[in-house]
Amino acid sequence: MEDQKLPCVLIDCIGEKHGVYEEHVEFLKEHFCLITMKEYIENKKILGKKIRAIYMWYHKPVINEELLQSLPNLKIVASSGVGIDHLDLNLLSRYGVKVSNTPFIVSTDTADLGMALMLASSRRLVEGYQMAVSPDTEYFPANWLGDEVSGATLGIIGMGTIGYKVAERAKAFEMKILYHNRKQRNKEEENAVGAIYCKKIDDLLQQSDFVMLAVNLTPQTHKLIGKRELQLMKPTATLINISRGLVVEQDDLVEALQNKVIKAAALDVTYPEPLPRDHPLLKMENVLITPHIGSATKKTRHLMMENMTESIQAALTSLPIPHEVLL
Amino acid sequence: MLRSKAFNLLKSIHLMSGQPKLAYKGIHPVIASHGHRSHRSVGYRQRYKTGAGSAGGRTLSAPQTKAMSEKELPGLLILDIGGTYGVQENIVALLKKHFCLITMKEFLENKKEMSKKIQSVFVSECRPTVDQELLESLPNLKVIGNSGVGVDHLNLKMISNFGVKVTNTPHAVADSTADIGMALMLASARRLVEGSQIAISPHTKYFAVDWLGVEVTRATLGIIGMGRIGYKVAQRARAFEMKILYHNRKQRRKEEEQAVGAHYCEKMEDLLQQSDFVMLVVNLTPENHKMIGKKELGLMKPTATLINIGRGALIDQDALVEALQNNVIRAAALDVTYPEPLPRDHPLLKLNNIIITPHIGTATVQAIQMMAEEAIANMLAVLNGQPIPSEVFPK
């Protein structure tokens, strides 16, 4: 178990609900001496000093001050995925611990899922599937219609790597693309996807048939979409969220959907995840929810694991860290 | 593009048959130009706002208009207005501008008088059924205007023997059908239906992190049938950086291939062996029934997905059931089956690696409208002896 040459890395566990994937363990063990949380707790005195990195897979293990105090040689926390809203960056900085994420690798899968949600919602795919397989179905009604995605107007809020990839895809559907971002992109980038900048979010909300949230969660984007924003949207519009649940004021969204202020919502993210089983969003016909699967493909998760390994290795050899998250 | 095409067809036909130009004075300039899609949602509504109010600038009273219409407008047979299988109200309103509408019921109740009036039949979702008996009882029938592009439900030879033309609507269906193809591919790859069930299930306590789908970006898409719809699928897939292979009766021109980065596979087998996603976008002919059977499924990768937006009968359904049960292929996503709907005890309905949708390839508010417009333009062209935009000939 204790190979002195390989650096010791703390993980939560292997397998089970949130653990490191069994298939990834072989690769990881080539580079690291893996120590599970259980093993660490049983032997804190000795292992505490050996652990030089934390491999944080889907927010586990949870990092708090107590843990940081008992890991004097901790150099880096490598976090899976691009979101880092679950980390206390200030705390980690105070202990001199670096942080890395996996920003670019998740982009195409997440953009793909954004498109999948938009198409599925607009064309009523899940409803249609239920009709096609229902034991009660005798015929397919003629008047059963969805709305077209091709040629409609898509408003992207957050034109980072993921937002831009959404725009690239939407362009092929001949969609009119509006975007709102902290900074305007340069002209070539805009022209490449035919995207029009909306300095005021209101302009985007008022003109879009589909509003897609692709921002990261920060204090500035927390509850960015609330009652006011929903009312600015067209009553025929759909809200799609592939960012974080907290970007949307969820109670306002429920109300807006109930009162047909907007037509529908498609959410890969909610707050919390999963929602409590009695939450109104779960019962609404015009709501499509997926279980936070933006980056849930075999290939991408494997690449994430490789990315994280790289970041840890760089930190431990004092080289520049790929995908370092700076305060 | 295609919307303004259909509308301009309508416009030019009316101008030639002597109706005042005033009728179209109010065309939204965007539509009249190149019909740029980005203004679709606005221009679309605007056009119909204009259209409804401007019946050639006439100020005749309603009864007078009705009497005039009945004399002047050609008779069009439809199955029914509204109801389970009938034509929707707003499409009926559109048809009434150019035709004197006669429902099947009205026709059957008064065959003697009605049969001579009927010059055209509007077929939507395969109804009404056009059989020998119907054709024999409509001496002045000139055209069957089909709403939709598939005409496998029509006996083209028989209809032609009666000297009746058949038209379809290839332009109106293309975008929405290509969209459904993409929707099915993405939904299947990312396990969207399953995921949505987990998200709302009363039994869900947590979201498992090892619950995974397969990638679409940079995967290989094999398109079987590179017509209008197939090409639009290729255009969309390209934006997902997909590698695109295609199989078609004829190879497309180099510029067309390069524009979407598509590679021609003269042998369908090559396409089947290399694709992560195989999409059927051909029309059904007597020659390609069950073109995808046990052999073809066996050639596909075990990680591959079969998507069908063509016709159900293109696939040997029993072979597909077996292939899915034995994981010969990963999954299937079908907008079309044979029959539709499938019998409720059909094995396809019980598999968990299949998505079926109820033939919704053109089931959008926008497409239904455009299909009616395109059908109208085609039927009027026939009745007015003008070049017919989309005539279908028997082989």
Coordinates of N, CA and C in Angstrom, one line a residue, chain B residues 179-304:
Chain B
D179 N -34.2 18.6 -37.5 CA -34.1 18.9 -36.1 C -34.5 17.7 -35.3
I180 N -35.5 17.0 -35.6 CA -35.9 15.8 -34.9 C -34.8 14.7 -34.9
G181 N -34.2 14.6 -36.1 CA -33.1 13.6 -36.2 C -32.0 13.9 -35.2
M182 N -31.6 15.2 -35.1 CA -30.6 15.7 -34.1 C -31.1 15.5 -32.7
A183 N -32.4 15.8 -32.5 CA -32.9 15.7 -31.1 C -32.9 14.2 -30.7
L184 N -33.2 13.3 -31.5 CA -33.2 11.9 -31.2 C -31.8 11.4 -30.9
M185 N -30.8 11.8 -31.8 CA -29.5 11.4 -31.6 C -28.9 11.9 -30.3
L186 N -29.2 13.2 -29.9 CA -28.7 13.7 -28.7 C -29.4 13.1 -27.5
A187 N -30.7 12.9 -27.6 CA -31.4 12.4 -26.5 C -31.0 10.9 -26.2
S188 N -30.8 10.2 -27.2 CA -30.3 8.8 -27.1 C -28.9 8.7 -26.5
A189 N -28.0 9.5 -27.1 CA -26.6 9.4 -26.6 C -26.5 9.8 -25.2
R190 N -27.2 10.8 -24.8 CA -27.1 11.4 -23.4 C -28.1 10.8 -22.4
R191 N -28.9 9.8 -22.9 CA -29.8 9.1 -22.1 C -30.8 10.1 -21.4
L192 N -31.3 11.0 -22.3 CA -32.1 12.1 -21.7 C -33.4 11.7 -21.1
V193 N -34.1 10.7 -21.8 CA -35.4 10.3 -21.3 C -35.2 9.6 -19.9
E194 N -34.3 8.7 -19.9 CA -33.9 8.0 -18.6 C -33.6 9.0 -17.6
G195 N -32.7 9.9 -17.9 CA -32.3 10.9 -16.9 C -33.4 11.7 -16.4
S196 N -34.4 12.1 -17.3 CA -35.5 12.9 -16.8 C -36.4 12.1 -15.8
Q197 N -36.5 10.8 -16.1 CA -37.2 9.9 -15.2 C -36.6 9.8 -13.8
I198 N -35.3 9.7 -13.8 CA -34.5 9.7 -12.5 C -34.7 11.0 -11.8
A199 N -34.6 12.1 -12.5 CA -34.7 13.4 -11.9 C -36.0 13.6 -11.1
I200 N -37.1 13.0 -11.7 CA -38.4 13.3 -11.0 C -39.0 12.1 -10.2
S201 N -38.3 10.9 -10.3 CA -38.8 9.7 -9.7 C -38.9 9.9 -8.2
P202 N -40.1 9.4 -7.6 CA -40.2 9.6 -6.1 C -39.2 8.8 -5.4
H203 N -38.5 7.8 -6.0 CA -37.5 7.0 -5.3 C -36.1 7.5 -5.4
T204 N -35.9 8.6 -6.1 CA -34.5 9.1 -6.3 C -34.1 9.8 -5.0
K205 N -32.9 9.3 -4.4 CA -32.4 10.0 -3.2 C -31.1 10.8 -3.5
Y206 N -30.4 10.3 -4.6 CA -29.2 11.0 -5.0 C -29.0 10.8 -6.4
F207 N -28.1 11.6 -7.0 CA -27.8 11.4 -8.4 C -26.4 10.6 -8.5
A208 N -26.4 9.4 -9.0 CA -25.2 8.7 -9.1 C -24.2 9.4 -10.0
V209 N -22.9 9.4 -9.6 CA -21.9 10.1 -10.4 C -21.4 9.2 -11.5
D210 N -21.6 7.9 -11.5 CA -21.1 7.0 -12.5 C -22.2 6.7 -13.5
W211 N -23.2 7.5 -13.6 CA -24.3 7.3 -14.6 C -23.9 8.1 -15.9
L212 N -23.5 7.4 -16.9 CA -22.9 8.0 -18.1 C -23.6 7.7 -19.4
G213 N -23.5 8.6 -20.3 CA -23.9 8.4 -21.7 C -22.7 8.4 -22.6
V214 N -23.0 8.6 -23.9 CA -21.9 8.6 -24.9 C -21.8 10.0 -25.5
E215 N -20.6 10.3 -26.0 CA -20.4 11.6 -26.7 C -21.0 11.7 -28.0
V216 N -21.5 12.9 -28.4 CA -21.9 13.2 -29.7 C -20.8 14.0 -30.5
T217 N -20.3 15.0 -29.8 CA -19.2 15.8 -30.4 C -18.1 14.9 -30.8
R218 N -17.6 15.1 -32.0 CA -16.5 14.4 -32.6 C -16.8 12.9 -32.9
A219 N -18.0 12.4 -32.7 CA -18.3 11.1 -33.0 C -18.6 11.0 -34.5
T220 N -18.7 9.7 -35.0 CA -18.9 9.6 -36.5 C -20.4 9.3 -36.8
L221 N -21.0 10.2 -37.6 CA -22.4 10.0 -38.0 C -22.5 9.5 -39.4
G222 N -23.2 8.4 -39.6 CA -23.4 7.9 -41.0 C -24.8 8.1 -41.4
I223 N -25.0 9.0 -42.5 CA -26.3 9.3 -42.9 C -26.6 8.5 -44.2
I224 N -27.7 7.7 -44.0 CA -28.2 6.9 -45.2 C -29.3 7.7 -45.8
G225 N -29.1 8.2 -47.0 CA -30.1 9.1 -47.7 C -29.7 10.5 -47.5
M226 N -29.0 11.0 -48.5 CA -28.5 12.4 -48.4 C -29.3 13.3 -49.3
G227 N -30.6 13.3 -49.1 CA -31.4 14.2 -49.9 C -31.5 15.6 -49.2
R228 N -32.6 16.2 -49.3 CA -32.7 17.6 -48.7 C -32.6 17.5 -47.2
I229 N -33.3 16.5 -46.6 CA -33.3 16.4 -45.1 C -31.9 15.9 -44.6
G230 N -31.4 14.9 -45.3 CA -30.1 14.3 -44.9 C -29.0 15.4 -45.0
Y231 N -29.1 16.2 -45.9 CA -28.1 17.3 -46.0 C -28.2 18.3 -44.9
K232 N -29.4 18.6 -44.5 CA -29.6 19.5 -43.4 C -29.1 18.9 -42.1
V233 N -29.3 17.6 -42.0 CA -28.8 16.9 -40.8 C -27.2 17.0 -40.8
A234 N -26.6 16.8 -42.0 CA -25.2 16.9 -42.1 C -24.7 18.3 -41.7
Q235 N -25.4 19.4 -42.1 CA -25.1 20.7 -41.8 C -25.1 20.9 -40.2
R236 N -26.1 20.4 -39.6 CA -26.2 20.5 -38.1 C -25.1 19.7 -37.4
A237 N -24.9 18.5 -37.9 CA -23.9 17.6 -37.3 C -22.5 18.1 -37.4
R238 N -22.3 18.8 -38.5 CA -20.9 19.4 -38.6 C -20.6 20.4 -37.5
A239 N -21.6 21.1 -37.1 CA -21.3 22.1 -36.0 C -21.0 21.4 -34.7
F240 N -21.3 20.1 -34.6 CA -20.9 19.3 -33.4 C -19.5 18.6 -33.7
E241 N -18.8 19.1 -34.7 CA -17.5 18.5 -35.1 C -17.6 17.0 -35.4
M242 N -18.7 16.6 -35.9 CA -18.9 15.1 -36.1 C -18.2 14.8 -37.4
K243 N -17.7 13.6 -37.5 CA -17.2 13.1 -38.8 C -18.4 12.5 -39.5
I244 N -18.6 13.0 -40.8 CA -19.8 12.6 -41.5 C -19.6 11.7 -42.7
L245 N -20.2 10.5 -42.6 CA -20.2 9.6 -43.8 C -21.6 9.6 -44.3
Y246 N -21.7 9.3 -45.7 CA -23.1 9.2 -46.2 C -23.1 8.2 -47.3
H247 N -24.3 7.6 -47.4 CA -24.6 6.7 -48.5 C -25.8 7.2 -49.2
N248 N -25.8 7.2 -50.5 CA -26.9 7.7 -51.3 C -26.9 7.1 -52.7
R249 N -28.0 7.2 -53.4 CA -28.0 6.6 -54.7 C -26.9 7.2 -55.6
K250 N -26.9 8.6 -55.4 CA -25.9 9.3 -56.2 C -24.9 10.0 -55.3
Q251 N -23.7 10.1 -55.6 CA -22.8 10.9 -54.8 C -23.1 12.4 -55.1
R252 N -23.0 13.2 -54.0 CA -23.2 14.6 -54.1 C -22.0 15.3 -54.8
R253 N -22.2 16.5 -55.2 CA -21.1 17.3 -55.8 C -20.0 17.6 -54.8
K254 N -18.8 17.7 -55.3 CA -17.7 18.0 -54.4 C -17.9 19.2 -53.4
E255 N -18.4 20.3 -54.0 CA -18.7 21.5 -53.2 C -19.7 21.2 -52.0
E256 N -20.7 20.4 -52.4 CA -21.7 20.1 -51.4 C -21.1 19.2 -50.3
E257 N -20.2 18.3 -50.7 CA -19.6 17.4 -49.7 C -18.7 18.2 -48.8
Q258 N -17.9 19.0 -49.5 CA -16.9 19.8 -48.7 C -17.6 20.8 -47.7
A259 N -18.7 21.3 -48.1 CA -19.4 22.3 -47.3 C -19.8 21.7 -45.9
V260 N -20.0 20.4 -45.9 CA -20.4 19.8 -44.6 C -19.4 18.7 -44.2
G261 N -18.3 18.6 -44.9 CA -17.2 17.6 -44.6 C -17.7 16.2 -44.6
A262 N -18.6 15.9 -45.6 CA -19.1 14.5 -45.7 C -18.3 13.6 -46.7
H263 N -18.1 12.4 -46.2 CA -17.4 11.4 -47.1 C -18.4 10.4 -47.6
Y264 N -18.3 10.2 -48.9 CA -19.3 9.3 -49.6 C -18.8 7.8 -49.4
C265 N -19.8 7.0 -49.0 CA -19.6 5.5 -48.9 C -20.4 4.9 -49.9
E266 N -19.8 4.4 -51.0 CA -20.5 3.8 -52.1 C -21.2 2.5 -51.6
K267 N -20.5 1.8 -50.7 CA -21.1 0.6 -50.1 C -21.6 1.0 -48.7
M268 N -22.9 0.7 -48.5 CA -23.5 1.0 -47.2 C -22.7 0.2 -46.1
E269 N -22.2 -0.9 -46.4 CA -21.5 -1.7 -45.4 C -20.3 -0.9 -44.7
D270 N -19.6 -0.1 -45.6 CA -18.5 0.7 -45.0 C -19.0 1.7 -44.0
L271 N -20.2 2.3 -44.4 CA -20.8 3.3 -43.5 C -21.2 2.6 -42.2
L272 N -21.8 1.5 -42.3 CA -22.3 0.8 -41.1 C -21.2 0.4 -40.1
Q273 N -20.1 0.0 -40.7 CA -19.0 -0.5 -39.9 C -18.2 0.7 -39.1
Q274 N -18.3 1.8 -39.7 CA -17.5 2.9 -39.1 C -18.3 3.9 -38.3
S275 N -19.6 3.8 -38.3 CA -20.4 4.9 -37.6 C -20.7 4.6 -36.2
D276 N -20.7 5.7 -35.4 CA -21.2 5.6 -34.0 C -22.7 5.9 -34.0
F277 N -23.1 6.6 -35.0 CA -24.6 6.9 -35.1 C -24.9 6.7 -36.6
V278 N -26.0 5.8 -36.8 CA -26.4 5.6 -38.2 C -27.8 6.2 -38.3
M279 N -28.0 7.2 -39.2 CA -29.3 7.8 -39.3 C -30.0 7.5 -40.7
L280 N -31.2 7.0 -40.6 CA -31.9 6.7 -41.9 C -32.7 7.9 -42.3
V281 N -32.4 8.4 -43.5 CA -33.2 9.6 -43.9 C -33.6 9.4 -45.4
V282 N -33.9 8.1 -45.7 CA -34.4 7.8 -47.1 C -35.9 7.8 -47.1
N283 N -36.4 8.0 -48.3 CA -37.9 7.8 -48.5 C -38.1 6.3 -48.8
L284 N -39.3 5.8 -48.4 CA -39.6 4.4 -48.6 C -40.0 4.1 -50.0
T285 N -39.3 3.1 -50.6 CA -39.7 2.7 -52.0 C -39.9 1.2 -51.9
P286 N -40.5 0.6 -52.9 CA -40.5 -0.9 -52.9 C -39.2 -1.6 -52.8
E287 N -38.1 -0.9 -53.3 CA -36.8 -1.5 -53.3 C -36.1 -1.5 -52.0
N288 N -36.4 -0.5 -51.1 CA -35.7 -0.4 -49.8 C -36.4 -0.9 -48.6
H289 N -37.5 -1.6 -48.7 CA -38.1 -2.2 -47.6 C -37.1 -3.1 -46.8
K290 N -37.1 -2.9 -45.5 CA -36.2 -3.7 -44.6 C -34.7 -3.7 -45.1
M291 N -34.3 -2.5 -45.5 CA -32.9 -2.3 -45.9 C -32.0 -2.5 -44.7
I292 N -32.5 -2.3 -43.5 CA -31.7 -2.5 -42.3 C -32.3 -3.8 -41.7
G293 N -31.5 -4.9 -41.8 CA -32.0 -6.2 -41.2 C -30.9 -6.7 -40.3
K294 N -30.9 -8.0 -40.1 CA -30.0 -8.7 -39.2 C -28.5 -8.4 -39.7
K295 N -28.3 -8.6 -41.0 CA -26.9 -8.5 -41.5 C -26.4 -7.1 -41.2
E296 N -27.2 -6.0 -41.6 CA -26.8 -4.7 -41.4 C -26.5 -4.3 -40.0
L297 N -27.4 -4.8 -39.1 CA -27.3 -4.5 -37.7 C -26.0 -5.2 -37.1
G298 N -25.7 -6.4 -37.7 CA -24.5 -7.1 -37.3 C -23.3 -6.4 -37.7
L299 N -23.3 -5.6 -38.8 CA -22.2 -4.9 -39.3 C -21.9 -3.6 -38.4
M300 N -22.9 -3.1 -37.8 CA -22.7 -1.9 -37.0 C -21.9 -2.2 -35.7
K301 N -21.3 -1.1 -35.2 CA -20.5 -1.3 -34.0 C -21.4 -1.6 -32.8
P302 N -20.9 -2.4 -31.9 CA -21.8 -2.7 -30.7 C -22.0 -1.5 -29.8
T303 N -21.3 -0.4 -30.1 CA -21.5 0.9 -29.3 C -22.3 1.8 -30.1
A304 N -22.8 1.4 -31.3 CA -23.5 2.3 -32.2 C -25.0 2.5 -31.9

